[in-house]
Coordinates of C-alpha atoms in Angstrom, one line a residue:
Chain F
X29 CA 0.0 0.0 0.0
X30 CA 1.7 3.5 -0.8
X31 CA 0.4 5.6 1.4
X32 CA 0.1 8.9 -0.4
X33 CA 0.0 7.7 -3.9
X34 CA -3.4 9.7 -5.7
X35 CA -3.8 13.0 -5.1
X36 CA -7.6 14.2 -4.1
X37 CA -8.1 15.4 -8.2
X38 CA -7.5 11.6 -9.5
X39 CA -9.7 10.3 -6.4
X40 CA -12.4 12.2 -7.7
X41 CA -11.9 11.5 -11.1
X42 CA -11.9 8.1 -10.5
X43 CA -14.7 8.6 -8.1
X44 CA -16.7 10.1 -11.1
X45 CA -15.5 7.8 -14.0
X46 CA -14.4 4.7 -13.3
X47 CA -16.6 3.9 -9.9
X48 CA -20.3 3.5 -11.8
X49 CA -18.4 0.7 -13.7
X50 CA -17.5 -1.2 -11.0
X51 CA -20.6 -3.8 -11.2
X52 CA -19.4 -5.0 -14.9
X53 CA -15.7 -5.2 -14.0
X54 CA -16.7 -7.6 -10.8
X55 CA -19.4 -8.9 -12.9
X56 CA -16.4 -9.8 -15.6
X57 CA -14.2 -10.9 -12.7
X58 CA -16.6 -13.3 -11.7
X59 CA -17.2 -14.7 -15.1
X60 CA -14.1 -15.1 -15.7
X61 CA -12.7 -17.0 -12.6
X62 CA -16.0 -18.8 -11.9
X63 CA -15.1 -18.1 -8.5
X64 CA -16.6 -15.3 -6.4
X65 CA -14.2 -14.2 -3.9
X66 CA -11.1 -14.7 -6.4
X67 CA -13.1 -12.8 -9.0
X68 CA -13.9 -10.4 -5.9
X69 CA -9.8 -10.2 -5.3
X70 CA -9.5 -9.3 -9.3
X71 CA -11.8 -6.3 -9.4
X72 CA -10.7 -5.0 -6.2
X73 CA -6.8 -5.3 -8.1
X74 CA -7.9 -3.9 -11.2
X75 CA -9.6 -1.1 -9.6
X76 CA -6.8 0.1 -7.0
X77 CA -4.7 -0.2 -10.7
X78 CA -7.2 2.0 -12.7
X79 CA -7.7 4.5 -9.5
X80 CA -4.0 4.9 -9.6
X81 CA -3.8 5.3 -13.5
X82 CA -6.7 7.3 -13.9
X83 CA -4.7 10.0 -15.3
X84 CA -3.6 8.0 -18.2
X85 CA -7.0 7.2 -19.7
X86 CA -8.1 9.7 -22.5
X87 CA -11.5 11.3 -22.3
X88 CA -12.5 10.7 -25.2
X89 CA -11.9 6.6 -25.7
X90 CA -14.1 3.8 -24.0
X91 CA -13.9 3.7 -20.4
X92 CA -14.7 0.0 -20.5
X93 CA -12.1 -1.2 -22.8
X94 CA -9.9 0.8 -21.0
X95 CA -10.9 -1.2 -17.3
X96 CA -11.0 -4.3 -19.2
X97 CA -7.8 -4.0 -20.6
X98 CA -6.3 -3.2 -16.5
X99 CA -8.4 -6.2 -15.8
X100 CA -7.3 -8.3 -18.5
X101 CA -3.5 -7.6 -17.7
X102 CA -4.2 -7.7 -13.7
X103 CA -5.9 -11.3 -14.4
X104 CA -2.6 -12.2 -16.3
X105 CA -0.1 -11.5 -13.4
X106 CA -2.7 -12.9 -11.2
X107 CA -2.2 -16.1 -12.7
X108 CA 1.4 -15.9 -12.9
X109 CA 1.8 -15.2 -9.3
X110 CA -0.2 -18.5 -8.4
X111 CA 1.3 -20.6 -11.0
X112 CA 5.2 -18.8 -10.4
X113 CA 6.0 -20.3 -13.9
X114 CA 5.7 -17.8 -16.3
X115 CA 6.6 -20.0 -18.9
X116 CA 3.5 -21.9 -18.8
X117 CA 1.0 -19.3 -18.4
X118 CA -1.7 -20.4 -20.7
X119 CA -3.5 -16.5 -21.3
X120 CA -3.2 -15.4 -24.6
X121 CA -0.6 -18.1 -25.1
X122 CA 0.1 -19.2 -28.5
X123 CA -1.3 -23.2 -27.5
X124 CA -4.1 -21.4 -26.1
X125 CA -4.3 -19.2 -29.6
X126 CA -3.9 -22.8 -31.4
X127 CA -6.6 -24.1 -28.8
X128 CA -9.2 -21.7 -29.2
X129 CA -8.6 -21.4 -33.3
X130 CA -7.9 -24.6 -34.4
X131 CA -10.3 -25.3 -37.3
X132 CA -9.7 -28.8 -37.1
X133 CA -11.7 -29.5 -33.6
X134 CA -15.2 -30.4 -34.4
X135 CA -17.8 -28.1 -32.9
X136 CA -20.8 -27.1 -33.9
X137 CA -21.9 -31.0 -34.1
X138 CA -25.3 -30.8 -32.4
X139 CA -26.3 -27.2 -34.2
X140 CA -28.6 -29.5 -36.9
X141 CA -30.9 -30.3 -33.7
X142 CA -31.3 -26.9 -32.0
X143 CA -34.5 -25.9 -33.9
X144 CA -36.0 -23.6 -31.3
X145 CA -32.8 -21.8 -30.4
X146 CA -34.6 -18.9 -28.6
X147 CA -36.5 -21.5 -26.8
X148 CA -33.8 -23.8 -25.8
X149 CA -31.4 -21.0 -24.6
X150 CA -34.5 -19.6 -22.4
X151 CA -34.5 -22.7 -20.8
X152 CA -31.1 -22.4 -19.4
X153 CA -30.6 -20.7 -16.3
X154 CA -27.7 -18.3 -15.8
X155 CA -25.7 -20.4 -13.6
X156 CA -25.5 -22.8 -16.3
X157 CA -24.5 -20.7 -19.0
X158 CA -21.9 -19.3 -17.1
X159 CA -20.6 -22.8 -15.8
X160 CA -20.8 -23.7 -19.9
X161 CA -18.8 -20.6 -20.8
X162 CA -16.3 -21.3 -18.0
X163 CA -16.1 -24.7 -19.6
X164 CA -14.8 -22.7 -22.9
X165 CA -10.9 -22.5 -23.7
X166 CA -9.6 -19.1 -22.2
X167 CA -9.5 -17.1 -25.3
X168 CA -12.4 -18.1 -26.4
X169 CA -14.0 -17.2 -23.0
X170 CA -12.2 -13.7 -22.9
X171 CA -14.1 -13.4 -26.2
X172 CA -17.4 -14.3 -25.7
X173 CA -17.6 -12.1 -22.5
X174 CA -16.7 -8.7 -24.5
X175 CA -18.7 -9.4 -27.3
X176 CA -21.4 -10.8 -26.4
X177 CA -21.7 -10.7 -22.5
X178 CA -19.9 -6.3 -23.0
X179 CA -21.3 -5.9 -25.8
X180 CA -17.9 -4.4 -27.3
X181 CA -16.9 -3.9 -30.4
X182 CA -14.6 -6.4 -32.5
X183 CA -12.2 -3.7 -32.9
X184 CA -12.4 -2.9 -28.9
X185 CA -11.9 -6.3 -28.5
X186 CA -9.0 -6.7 -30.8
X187 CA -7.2 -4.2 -28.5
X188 CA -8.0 -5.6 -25.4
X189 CA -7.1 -8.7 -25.7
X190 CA -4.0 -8.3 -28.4
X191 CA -5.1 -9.9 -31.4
X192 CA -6.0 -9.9 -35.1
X193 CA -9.6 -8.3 -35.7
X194 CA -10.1 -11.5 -37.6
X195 CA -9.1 -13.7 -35.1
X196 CA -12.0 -12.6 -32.9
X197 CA -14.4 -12.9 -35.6
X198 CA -13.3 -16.1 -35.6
X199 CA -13.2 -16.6 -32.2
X200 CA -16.4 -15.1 -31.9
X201 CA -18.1 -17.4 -34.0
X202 CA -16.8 -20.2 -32.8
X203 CA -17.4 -19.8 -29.2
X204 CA -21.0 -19.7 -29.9
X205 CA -20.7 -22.8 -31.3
X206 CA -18.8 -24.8 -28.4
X207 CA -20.9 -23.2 -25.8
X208 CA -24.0 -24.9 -27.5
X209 CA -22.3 -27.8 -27.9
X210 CA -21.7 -27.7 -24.2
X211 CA -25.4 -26.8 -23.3
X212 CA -26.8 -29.7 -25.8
X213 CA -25.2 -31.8 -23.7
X214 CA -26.5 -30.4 -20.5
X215 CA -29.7 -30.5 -22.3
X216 CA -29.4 -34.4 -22.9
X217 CA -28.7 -34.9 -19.1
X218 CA -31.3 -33.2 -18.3
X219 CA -33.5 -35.1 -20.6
X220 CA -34.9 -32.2 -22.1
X221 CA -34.0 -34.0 -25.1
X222 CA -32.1 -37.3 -26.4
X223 CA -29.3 -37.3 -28.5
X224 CA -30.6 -38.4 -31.3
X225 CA -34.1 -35.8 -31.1
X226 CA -34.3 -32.8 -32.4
X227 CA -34.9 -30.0 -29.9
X228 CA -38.3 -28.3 -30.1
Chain D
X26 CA -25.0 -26.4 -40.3
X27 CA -25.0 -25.5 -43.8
X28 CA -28.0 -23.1 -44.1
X29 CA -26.6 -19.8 -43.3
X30 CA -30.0 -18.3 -41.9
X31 CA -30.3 -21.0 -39.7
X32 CA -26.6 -20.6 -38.5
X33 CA -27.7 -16.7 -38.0
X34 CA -30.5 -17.2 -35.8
X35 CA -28.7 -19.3 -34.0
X36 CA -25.6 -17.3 -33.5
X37 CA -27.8 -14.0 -32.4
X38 CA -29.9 -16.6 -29.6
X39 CA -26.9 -17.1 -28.3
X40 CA -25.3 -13.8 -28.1
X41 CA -29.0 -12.9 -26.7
X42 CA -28.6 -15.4 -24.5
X43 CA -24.7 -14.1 -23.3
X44 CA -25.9 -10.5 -23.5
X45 CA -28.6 -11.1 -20.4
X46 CA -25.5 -12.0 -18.4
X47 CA -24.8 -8.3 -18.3
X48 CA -28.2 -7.7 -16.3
X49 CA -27.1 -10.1 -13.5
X50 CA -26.9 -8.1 -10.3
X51 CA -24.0 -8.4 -8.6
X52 CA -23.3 -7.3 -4.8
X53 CA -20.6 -4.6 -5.0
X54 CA -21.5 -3.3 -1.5
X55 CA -17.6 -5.5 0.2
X56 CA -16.0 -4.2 -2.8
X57 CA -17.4 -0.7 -2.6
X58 CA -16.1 -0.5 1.0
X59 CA -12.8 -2.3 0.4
X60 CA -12.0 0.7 -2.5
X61 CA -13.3 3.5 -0.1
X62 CA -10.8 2.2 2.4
X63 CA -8.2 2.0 -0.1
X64 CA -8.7 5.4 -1.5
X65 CA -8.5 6.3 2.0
X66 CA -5.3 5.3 2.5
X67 CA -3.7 6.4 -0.5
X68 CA -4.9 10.0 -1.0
X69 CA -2.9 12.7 -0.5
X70 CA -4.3 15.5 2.0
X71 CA -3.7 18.6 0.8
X72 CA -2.1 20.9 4.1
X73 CA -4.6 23.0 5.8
X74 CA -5.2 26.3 4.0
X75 CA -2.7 28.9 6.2
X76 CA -5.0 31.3 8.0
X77 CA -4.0 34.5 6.3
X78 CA -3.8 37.5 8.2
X79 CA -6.4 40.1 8.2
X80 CA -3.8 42.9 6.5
X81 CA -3.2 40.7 3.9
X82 CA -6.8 41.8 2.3
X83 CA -5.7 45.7 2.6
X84 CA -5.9 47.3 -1.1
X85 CA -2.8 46.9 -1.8
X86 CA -2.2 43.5 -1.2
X87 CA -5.5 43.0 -3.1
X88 CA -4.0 44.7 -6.2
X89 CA -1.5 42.6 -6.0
X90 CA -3.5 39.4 -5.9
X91 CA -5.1 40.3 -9.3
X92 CA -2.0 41.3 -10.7
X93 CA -0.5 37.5 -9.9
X94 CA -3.7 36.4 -11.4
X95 CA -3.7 38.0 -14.2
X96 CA -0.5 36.8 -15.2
X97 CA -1.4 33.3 -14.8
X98 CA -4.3 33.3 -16.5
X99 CA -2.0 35.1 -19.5
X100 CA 0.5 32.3 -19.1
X101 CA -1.9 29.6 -18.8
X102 CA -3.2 31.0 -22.2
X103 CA 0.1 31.0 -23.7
X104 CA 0.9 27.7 -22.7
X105 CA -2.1 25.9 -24.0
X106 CA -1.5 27.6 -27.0
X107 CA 2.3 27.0 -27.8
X108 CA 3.0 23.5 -29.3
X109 CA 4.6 20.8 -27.4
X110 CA 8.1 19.7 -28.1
X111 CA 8.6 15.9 -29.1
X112 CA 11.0 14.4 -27.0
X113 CA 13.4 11.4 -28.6
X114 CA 14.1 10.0 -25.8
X115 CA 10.4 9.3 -24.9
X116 CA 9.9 8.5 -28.7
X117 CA 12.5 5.8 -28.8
X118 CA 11.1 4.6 -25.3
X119 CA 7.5 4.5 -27.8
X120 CA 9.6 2.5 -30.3
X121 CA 10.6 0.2 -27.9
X122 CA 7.1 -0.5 -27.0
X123 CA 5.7 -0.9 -30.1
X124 CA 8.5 -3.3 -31.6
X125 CA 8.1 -5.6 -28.1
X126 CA 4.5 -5.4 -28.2
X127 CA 4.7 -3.8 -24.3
X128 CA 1.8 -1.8 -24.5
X129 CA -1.9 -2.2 -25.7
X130 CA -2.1 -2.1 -29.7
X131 CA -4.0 -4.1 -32.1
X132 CA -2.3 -6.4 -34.6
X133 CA -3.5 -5.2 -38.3
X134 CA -2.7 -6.1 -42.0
X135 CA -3.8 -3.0 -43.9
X136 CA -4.0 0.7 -43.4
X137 CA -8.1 0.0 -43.6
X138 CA -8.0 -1.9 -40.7
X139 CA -5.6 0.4 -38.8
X140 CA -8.1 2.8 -39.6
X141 CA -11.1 1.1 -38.2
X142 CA -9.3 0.3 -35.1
X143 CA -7.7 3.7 -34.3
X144 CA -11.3 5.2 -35.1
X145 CA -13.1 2.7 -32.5
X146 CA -10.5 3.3 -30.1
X147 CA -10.6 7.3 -30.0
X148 CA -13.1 9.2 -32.1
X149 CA -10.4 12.1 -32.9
X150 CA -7.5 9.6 -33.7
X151 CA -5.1 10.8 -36.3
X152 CA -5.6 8.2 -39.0
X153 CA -3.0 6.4 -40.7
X154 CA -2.1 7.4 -44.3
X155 CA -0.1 4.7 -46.8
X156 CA 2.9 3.7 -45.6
X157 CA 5.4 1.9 -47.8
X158 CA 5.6 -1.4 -45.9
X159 CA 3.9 -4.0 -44.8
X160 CA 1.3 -3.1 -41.5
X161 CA 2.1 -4.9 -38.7
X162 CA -0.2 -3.1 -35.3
X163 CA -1.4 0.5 -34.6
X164 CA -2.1 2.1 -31.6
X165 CA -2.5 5.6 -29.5
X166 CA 0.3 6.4 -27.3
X167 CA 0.2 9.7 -25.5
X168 CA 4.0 11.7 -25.8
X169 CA 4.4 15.6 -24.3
X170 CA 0.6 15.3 -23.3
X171 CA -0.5 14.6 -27.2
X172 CA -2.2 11.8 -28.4
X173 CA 0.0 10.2 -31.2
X174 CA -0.9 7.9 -34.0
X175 CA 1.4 4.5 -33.8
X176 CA 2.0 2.1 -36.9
X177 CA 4.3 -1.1 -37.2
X178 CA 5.5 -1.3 -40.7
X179 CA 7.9 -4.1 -41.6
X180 CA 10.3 -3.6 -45.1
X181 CA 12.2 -6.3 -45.7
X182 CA 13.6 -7.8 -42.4
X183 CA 13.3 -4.4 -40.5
X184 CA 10.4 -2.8 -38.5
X185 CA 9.7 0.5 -38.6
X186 CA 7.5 2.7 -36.2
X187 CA 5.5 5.6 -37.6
X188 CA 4.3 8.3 -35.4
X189 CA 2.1 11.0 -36.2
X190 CA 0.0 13.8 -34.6
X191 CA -1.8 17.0 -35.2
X192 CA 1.0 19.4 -36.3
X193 CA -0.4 22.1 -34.6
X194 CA 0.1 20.9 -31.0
X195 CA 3.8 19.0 -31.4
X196 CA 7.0 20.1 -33.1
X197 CA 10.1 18.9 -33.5
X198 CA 12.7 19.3 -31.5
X199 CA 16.1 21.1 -33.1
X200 CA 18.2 18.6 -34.8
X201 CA 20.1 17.8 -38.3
X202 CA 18.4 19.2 -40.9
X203 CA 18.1 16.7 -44.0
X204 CA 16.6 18.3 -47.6
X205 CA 15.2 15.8 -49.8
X206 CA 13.6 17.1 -53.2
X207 CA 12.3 20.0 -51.7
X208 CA 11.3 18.7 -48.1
X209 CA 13.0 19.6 -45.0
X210 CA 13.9 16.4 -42.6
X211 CA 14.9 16.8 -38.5
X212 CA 16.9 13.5 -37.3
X213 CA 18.1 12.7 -34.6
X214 CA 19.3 9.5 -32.6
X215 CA 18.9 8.1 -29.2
X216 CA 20.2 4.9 -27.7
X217 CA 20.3 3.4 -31.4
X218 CA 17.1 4.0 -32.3
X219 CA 17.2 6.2 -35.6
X220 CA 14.4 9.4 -36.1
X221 CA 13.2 11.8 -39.1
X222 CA 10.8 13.8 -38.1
X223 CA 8.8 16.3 -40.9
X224 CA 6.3 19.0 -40.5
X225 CA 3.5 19.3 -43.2
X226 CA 0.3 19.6 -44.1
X227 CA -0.4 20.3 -40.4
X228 CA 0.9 17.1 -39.5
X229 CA 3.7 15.9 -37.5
X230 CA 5.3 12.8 -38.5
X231 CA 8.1 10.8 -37.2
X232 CA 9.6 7.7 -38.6
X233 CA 11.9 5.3 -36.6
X234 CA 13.9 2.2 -36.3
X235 CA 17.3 0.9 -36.2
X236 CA 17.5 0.9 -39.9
X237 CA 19.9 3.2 -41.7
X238 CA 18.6 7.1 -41.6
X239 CA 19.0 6.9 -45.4
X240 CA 16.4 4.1 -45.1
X241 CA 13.9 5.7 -42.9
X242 CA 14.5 9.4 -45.2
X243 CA 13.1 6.8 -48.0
X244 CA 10.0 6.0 -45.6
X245 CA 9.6 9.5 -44.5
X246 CA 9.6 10.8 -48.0
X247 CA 6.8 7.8 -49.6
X248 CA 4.5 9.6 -46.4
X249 CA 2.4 11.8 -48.2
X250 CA -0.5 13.6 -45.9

């Protein structure tokens, strides 16, 4: 703790900007750990980081990205703290890259028999689409949480989390597909519908 | 899935389906009160305002007060008004940012996508104009309190940084002055890291590497704004 180390302008500029953004960073945090109290730890780190870089952020670029980038990195050296092997830190790793891209691993295989989408994805509560998505390679998890959870923009997301626009396109679509693979299967268990049924 | 509408509507369930994630409440009230302890901690306290004594306000003194003011306000004017003053050294710290991927960019293969990205990123963003060399990233990097405009290029084996900003609120600094056909070229170099800088078109460019300055002159002069 440095005592000392924001002034009372970036307090209240913090205060003002980055503080009404706090649900969506824990929010994130949570999602992203599937834990609460770790993701808990990583919002409280990325905020003490964002309070004390407040003066870095530019006016007039997304606030959100901006957090999400602090949380993104904060997550990062999180991870390497608890593993204390750098080497085999798996974020935005090129195996993970190879993981979440690989064109070769089937997904996407139960798509023919969700005919009532809408209907189907209703059905599932939200614990157990975020258990499905925290089933998802990292990457592809990262992505499906700006996009679609955030709401950001490919191009936001391209920043944040250091890749090709492309790549998250990709990424993007291709998450979908894995997480309904995931929740077809949680949709057999359930016996909301057998394998070999479609899904009305 | 082969039928593309049917691939749609199941891509936008899903992301309808991610998107309600965002509405789930979450309880922020610990984390609220860890931050305002934190915050706590770590602001400065600004010293007590000295009483002043009561002869202070006589006329005179008063005079003097907005004559002090008046002069900061004149050189607060004149300061927001005066360009900044690139620094190298901070430039070739950029460089070595950019080159080791250290700070936040976006990985790009034409000056379109650049484009797009810079645009999303910052409304005001200088944009990138063609650059003779294959794009590697962009980004925004803030030098002397401006916002500049980052490119990778690579030519052959060497990467090359490109910086540019509104000409009107950074200049270079003095250096060797380089003609070429007409246009005047600043260089400089800091800790290896070559520089030519040009002013036109009320933009401020810089080009940098470790390549030869003839090299980046070459780069510098294929900018056109």
């Amino acid at each position: 703790m440095h005592n000392g180390a924001i002034s009372d302008a970036q307090a209240q500029r913090f205060k003002q900007l980055a503080w009404p953004l706090m649900p969506m960073v824990l929010r994130t945090a949570q999602y992203l750990t599937r834990h609460n109290q770790q993701g808990e730890d990583l919002a409280q780190a990325t905020m003490i980081k964002a309070m004390r870089a407040i003066d870095t952020y530019q006016d007039d670029t997304n606030l959100k990205a901006w957090l999400l980038t602090i949380l993104r990195r904060t997550h990062i050296d999180q991870l390497r703290a608890q593993r204390n092997k750098p080497a085999q830190v798996s974020v935005s790793s090129e195996v993970l890259e190879l993981a979440a891209d690989n064109p070769q691993d089937s997904t996407g295989q139960f798509d023919e028999q969700w005919t009532e989408p809408e209907a189907l994805m209703s059905r599932f509560e939200d614990d157990a689409v975020i258990q499905a998505m925290g089933e998802l390679p990292e990457d592809i998890r990262w992505t499906l949480l700006l996009v679609d959870v955030e709401q950001l923009e490919h191009a936001e997301v391209a920043i944040i989390l250091n890749v090709a626009l492309g790549t998250i396109k990709s990424r993007t679509h291709r998450g979908r597909s894995m997480l309904r693979d995931r929740l077809h299967q949680l949709a057999v268990q359930r016996g909301w519908v057998s394998t070999r049924e479609s899904l009305a | 899935m082969n039928n593309p509408n049917t691939e749609d509507r199941l891509n936008q369930a899903t992301s309808t389906r991610l998107a309600e994630l965002a509405n789930r409440p979450v309880d922020t009230s610990r984390l609220a009160k860890q931050l305002e302890q934190v915050m706590r901690d770590e602001t400065e306290h600004e010293p007590a305002v000295l009483k002043m004594p009561q002869r202070f306000w006589r006329p005179t003194s008063a005079a003097a007060v907005i004559l002090i003011a008046v002069m900061i306000g004149w050189m607060v004017i004149q300061g927001s008004s005066t360009p900044a003053i690139a620094a190298p050294a901070g430039l070739a710290q950029i460089y070595h940012d950019v080159t080791n991927e250290l700070s936040p960019h976006a990985k790009v293969s034409s000056i379109q996508e650049a484009n797009r990205v810079l645009a999303a990123q910052a409304s005001g963003a200088m944009l990138v104009p063609d650059l003779p060399g294959q794009m590697q990233s962009c980004c925004l990097h803030q030098h002397e309190g401006i916002t500049l405009t980052c490119a990778m290029i690579q030519r052959g084996d060497q990467l090359i940084t490109i910086a540019i900003a509104d000409g009107s609120k950074l200049q270079s600094p003095k250096g060797k002055m380089i003609e070429r056909d007409g246009r005047q070229f600043c260089t400089h170099t800091v800790n290896g890291i070559n520089m030519v800088m040009s002013h036109e078109n009320d933009r401020w460019l810089c080009v940098m590497g470790d390549a030869d300055m003839e090299e980046l002159i070459t780069v510098a002069q294929a900018i056109i704004f």
